[in-house]
């Protein structure tokens, strides 16, 4: 019997396992992850604000495997041998595969490696403990001004106001606000941050970090805790394993989600870049839309059938939390701020978690 290994317990593989519950597979499936739990990043902002408990944004990958008739292996992979078709584990063991799917997510590179007060929000299962400390720090700083950074800044700021802490969450970025968004969206989000009295240090790069301050070329920013949200960085294992990657180190895949070098290796989510769609944003919306394509294509590959292409849409709807049970709905150049977008997001997130726990 063929062996399919799902490397990583991210959202795409979680959706894969959810679908596998109602499908019969003529192969053995093993999911490998360093944590038996998946932490849903869509609810990180709500947790940061204190609206959700840790249990609200957590579901068991191990239980999902059981329900799907798959095996779960709690382990960390350190290397892939694509020619021998083996995954090398941190324990020294090896896991053979016939088909491999990668959903490893991405990493965040620290500008100050080893600094105890500068942390990445990744891996996801470390987020709750890091956020508990960060949101009650004396001088919290978020490094990065993308959508994820803005969401956490607004959420933490709301938490601090509600719980008697100084509202002084600072954003530091070498770009402007939401640089990948339309200009009117960036301006609107900048106004929202200013209305929430969030200090902004934009178009500045962090040069050094002392015990109580971060220094840029022109500024000194007080801090005792910093979270890095500067965009995705690749897992170094991909390039080290000899798998074809793009110039940034993300696994290069075709529109069928197959490695351009090894057709029996698939990938989805933040860890891949598309040969046909260079520059495609790495976000949760596209990852969710890749999930059904990955599921169908792995099954079709096993059966020797023609694979289906993933076709990303240029526009998509997204909602970011803005604190105090308000949100910003974004679609292209259109935006809507208020309670209604947050209610939609809350309903979507709750429904997703209920599905994953069944």
XYZ file of C-alpha atoms in Angstrom:
358
model
C 0.000 0.000 0.000
C 1.289 3.462 -0.932
C 2.269 5.830 1.868
C 1.261 9.517 1.804
C 3.065 11.754 4.302
C 1.571 15.124 5.206
C 4.477 17.154 6.554
C 3.119 19.928 8.765
C -0.215 20.339 10.507
C -1.167 23.705 8.998
C -4.584 24.825 7.798
C -4.272 23.195 4.366
C -3.447 19.769 5.787
C -6.114 20.175 8.462
C -8.655 20.756 5.684
C -7.174 17.781 3.804
C -7.781 15.514 6.811
C -11.269 16.934 7.283
C -12.112 15.975 3.690
C -10.457 12.558 4.060
C -13.024 11.603 6.710
C -15.656 11.087 4.018
C -13.407 9.667 1.271
C -11.920 6.204 0.943
C -8.193 6.219 0.210
C -6.274 3.238 -1.023
C -3.159 4.354 0.803
C -1.768 4.901 4.278
C -1.702 8.519 5.474
C 0.640 9.894 8.139
C 0.613 13.490 9.342
C 3.853 14.729 10.935
C 3.854 17.824 13.158
C 5.867 19.046 16.176
C 2.593 19.824 17.981
C -0.517 17.703 18.244
C -2.568 20.905 18.213
C -3.251 23.434 15.480
C -3.684 27.073 16.468
C -5.990 28.983 14.142
C -4.236 32.225 13.194
C -7.510 33.814 12.094
C -8.428 34.170 15.773
C -5.037 35.413 17.033
C -6.265 39.000 17.070
C -9.347 38.082 19.110
C -7.171 36.174 21.583
C -4.797 39.143 21.796
C -7.693 41.432 22.699
C -8.956 38.989 25.316
C -12.135 38.072 23.450
C -11.177 34.387 23.085
C -9.532 31.838 25.349
C -6.734 29.579 24.121
C -9.165 26.660 23.770
C -11.292 28.734 21.372
C -8.519 28.894 18.757
C -7.143 25.384 19.197
C -8.105 22.017 17.743
C -6.408 18.643 17.869
C -4.620 17.493 14.715
C -4.153 14.110 16.384
C -7.931 13.723 16.850
C -8.531 14.900 13.281
C -6.135 12.200 12.049
C -7.989 9.569 14.051
C -11.327 10.577 12.558
C -9.814 10.523 9.058
C -8.253 7.072 9.531
C -4.757 8.579 9.355
C -1.761 8.185 11.653
C -0.346 11.102 13.635
C 3.362 11.393 14.391
C 4.483 14.090 16.812
C 7.939 14.885 15.467
C 9.977 17.611 13.820
C 11.410 17.076 10.351
C 14.930 18.364 9.728
C 15.536 17.261 6.155
C 13.897 15.633 3.144
C 15.665 13.219 0.832
C 13.565 13.564 -2.332
C 15.490 10.870 -4.235
C 15.324 8.205 -1.535
C 11.799 9.408 -0.661
C 12.533 9.780 3.038
C 11.851 12.407 5.692
C 14.618 12.678 8.274
C 13.377 13.450 11.785
C 15.036 15.356 14.613
C 15.044 12.133 16.634
C 17.326 10.560 14.023
C 14.576 8.381 12.600
C 13.513 8.205 8.975
C 10.029 8.118 7.502
C 9.644 6.633 4.025
C 7.002 7.983 1.663
C 5.612 7.368 -1.797
C 3.818 10.726 -1.907
C 4.723 13.785 0.156
C 2.788 16.987 0.809
C 4.364 20.021 2.476
C 2.360 22.505 4.518
C 5.178 23.858 6.673
C 4.054 27.455 6.873
C 6.782 30.082 6.984
C 9.184 31.646 9.439
C 9.980 35.186 10.563
C 13.592 36.246 10.578
C 14.594 38.356 13.567
C 16.633 41.496 12.903
C 18.278 40.766 16.264
C 18.855 36.991 16.507
C 19.198 35.778 20.054
C 17.770 38.906 21.690
C 15.508 37.560 24.476
C 12.916 40.325 24.119
C 12.527 40.138 20.316
C 10.336 37.195 19.322
C 8.581 35.775 16.302
C 4.899 34.826 16.529
C 5.853 31.548 14.847
C 5.516 28.637 15.182
C 1.806 29.124 15.781
C 1.588 26.847 18.832
C 3.930 29.213 20.720
C 1.729 32.256 20.061
C -0.608 32.227 23.107
C 2.185 32.229 25.690
C 4.160 34.899 23.801
C 1.080 37.106 23.451
C 0.171 36.872 27.138
C 3.553 38.390 27.985
C 3.618 40.866 25.109
C 0.218 42.483 25.696
C 1.129 43.313 29.320
C 4.696 44.492 28.666
C 5.676 48.032 29.669
C 6.715 49.092 26.149
C 5.478 46.642 23.459
C 6.675 47.119 19.863
C 5.432 45.379 16.709
C 8.025 45.183 13.945
C 6.186 45.139 10.632
C 3.262 47.119 9.170
C 1.498 44.494 7.069
C -2.113 43.507 7.756
C -1.129 40.971 10.455
C 0.962 43.538 12.314
C -1.781 46.173 12.183
C -4.378 43.694 13.418
C -2.315 42.738 16.450
C -1.400 46.349 17.209
C -5.073 47.379 17.252
C -6.123 44.297 19.245
C -3.390 44.621 21.868
C -4.063 48.336 22.165
C -7.746 47.579 22.892
C -6.750 44.932 25.480
C -4.431 47.361 27.258
C -7.054 50.122 27.464
C -9.639 47.686 28.858
C -7.249 46.272 31.444
C -5.631 49.439 32.796
C -2.336 49.328 30.901
C -0.769 52.284 29.147
C -1.961 52.336 25.519
C 1.475 52.588 23.935
C 1.738 49.738 21.408
C 4.236 50.975 18.816
C 4.624 49.947 15.162
C 8.067 50.009 13.542
C 8.404 49.306 9.823
C 10.817 49.908 6.967
C 7.766 50.494 4.736
C 4.506 52.391 4.970
C 1.241 50.993 6.343
C -0.076 47.913 4.481
C 2.319 48.440 1.540
C 0.694 45.749 -0.622
C -2.787 47.302 -0.325
C -4.324 49.988 -2.520
C -3.286 53.541 -1.648
C -6.709 54.557 -0.307
C -6.768 51.442 1.910
C -3.308 52.220 3.327
C -4.352 55.802 4.066
C -7.554 54.657 5.769
C -5.699 52.163 7.945
C -3.117 54.813 8.846
C -5.922 57.112 10.042
C -7.408 54.256 12.090
C -4.062 53.618 13.802
C -3.634 57.321 14.539
C -7.167 57.525 15.982
C -6.179 54.683 18.316
C -3.065 56.647 19.384
C -0.680 53.961 18.107
C 2.802 55.492 17.606
C 4.138 54.870 14.090
C 7.798 54.746 13.067
C 7.554 54.205 9.322
C 10.151 53.892 6.549
C 12.763 53.163 9.198
C 14.904 50.059 9.609
C 15.880 48.668 12.992
C 19.646 48.973 13.361
C 20.275 47.768 16.908
C 18.405 46.656 20.016
C 19.635 47.511 23.499
C 18.090 46.315 26.734
C 15.418 49.034 26.782
C 15.361 50.544 23.298
C 15.410 49.787 19.594
C 17.472 52.142 17.468
C 16.807 53.059 13.846
C 18.862 55.434 11.692
C 16.885 58.381 13.091
C 14.932 57.248 16.152
C 15.196 55.647 19.573
C 12.117 53.566 20.448
C 11.564 52.439 24.068
C 10.763 48.734 24.318
C 10.933 45.740 26.598
C 9.097 43.303 24.280
C 8.873 43.098 20.481
C 6.986 40.813 18.102
C 8.226 40.286 14.540
C 5.583 40.434 11.797
C 7.733 41.351 8.831
C 6.311 38.904 6.324
C 7.080 35.267 5.525
C 10.563 33.770 5.355
C 11.141 30.236 3.996
C 11.844 27.153 6.057
C 15.590 26.521 5.515
C 14.970 22.777 5.236
C 13.524 23.221 1.737
C 16.683 24.493 0.083
C 18.922 22.284 2.226
C 17.001 19.241 0.972
C 17.871 19.968 -2.656
C 14.284 20.735 -3.662
C 13.893 23.370 -6.378
C 13.062 26.736 -4.784
C 12.502 30.287 -5.987
C 15.086 33.008 -5.418
C 13.750 33.552 -1.880
C 13.947 29.890 -0.835
C 10.288 28.857 -1.065
C 9.530 25.541 -2.781
C 8.693 26.179 -6.422
C 5.473 24.481 -7.522
C 3.406 24.330 -10.690
C -0.249 25.330 -10.770
C -1.125 21.693 -9.905
C 0.684 22.238 -6.546
C 3.473 19.813 -7.518
C 7.168 20.468 -7.094
C 8.562 21.494 -10.478
C 11.365 18.996 -9.864
C 9.703 16.039 -8.114
C 6.076 15.436 -9.213
C 5.404 13.121 -6.236
C 6.056 16.032 -3.844
C 3.183 18.490 -3.393
C 3.000 21.697 -1.396
C 0.599 24.448 -0.388
C 0.337 27.516 1.800
C 3.140 29.863 2.783
C 5.967 27.396 2.114
C 5.482 27.440 -1.683
C 5.808 29.860 -4.579
C 4.125 29.330 -7.947
C 6.056 29.093 -11.188
C 3.027 30.430 -13.086
C 2.087 33.095 -10.514
C 5.297 34.737 -9.268
C 4.648 37.284 -6.550
C 1.334 35.733 -5.453
C 0.654 36.856 -1.884
C 1.196 34.313 0.879
C -1.914 34.588 2.995
C -4.643 32.515 4.573
C -7.186 33.239 1.838
C -5.096 31.634 -0.899
C -4.068 28.766 1.391
C -7.711 27.919 2.105
C -8.470 27.927 -1.631
C -5.525 25.637 -2.343
C -6.795 22.993 0.110
C -9.481 21.357 -2.109
C -7.139 21.440 -5.136
C -4.413 19.707 -3.141
C -6.835 17.047 -1.935
C -8.172 16.267 -5.411
C -4.767 16.347 -7.103
C -3.040 13.982 -4.672
C -5.900 11.536 -5.135
C -5.818 11.967 -8.917
C -2.028 11.507 -8.996
C -2.373 8.265 -7.062
C -4.967 7.053 -9.574
C -2.969 8.181 -12.612
C -5.573 10.781 -13.604
C -5.101 14.290 -14.989
C -4.539 16.926 -12.314
C -6.527 20.148 -11.889
C -4.889 23.610 -11.796
C -5.106 26.088 -8.935
C -6.401 29.406 -10.297
C -6.020 32.297 -7.855
C -8.452 35.181 -8.118
C -7.003 38.668 -8.309
C -9.413 40.034 -5.713
C -10.574 38.450 -2.500
C -12.504 39.515 0.559
C -10.690 39.736 3.870
C -11.596 41.116 7.291
C -9.147 42.336 9.893
C -9.963 42.915 13.540
C -9.648 46.524 14.636
C -10.255 46.194 18.389
C -13.398 46.701 20.490
C -15.375 44.197 18.389
C -14.943 46.271 15.259
C -13.372 45.217 11.996
C -12.312 46.404 8.559
C -13.700 44.553 5.550
C -11.394 44.794 2.524
C -12.120 43.950 -1.102
C -9.832 45.434 -3.720
C -10.025 49.206 -3.230
C -13.238 48.966 -1.180
C -13.272 49.003 2.619
C -15.915 49.031 5.341
C -15.168 49.752 9.006
C -17.446 49.014 11.947
C -19.129 46.357 14.068
C -20.730 44.501 11.157
C -17.436 43.314 9.583
C -16.264 42.034 12.971
C -19.520 40.092 13.445
C -19.044 38.457 10.039
C -15.453 37.523 10.897
C -16.498 36.182 14.307
C -19.183 34.006 12.699
C -16.778 32.670 10.011
C -14.051 31.881 12.560
C -16.421 30.179 14.998
C -17.962 28.081 12.214
C -14.495 26.991 11.030
C -13.451 25.913 14.519
C -16.696 24.003 15.088
C -16.110 22.099 11.838
C -12.523 21.226 12.771
C -13.539 19.928 16.194
C -16.253 17.603 14.865
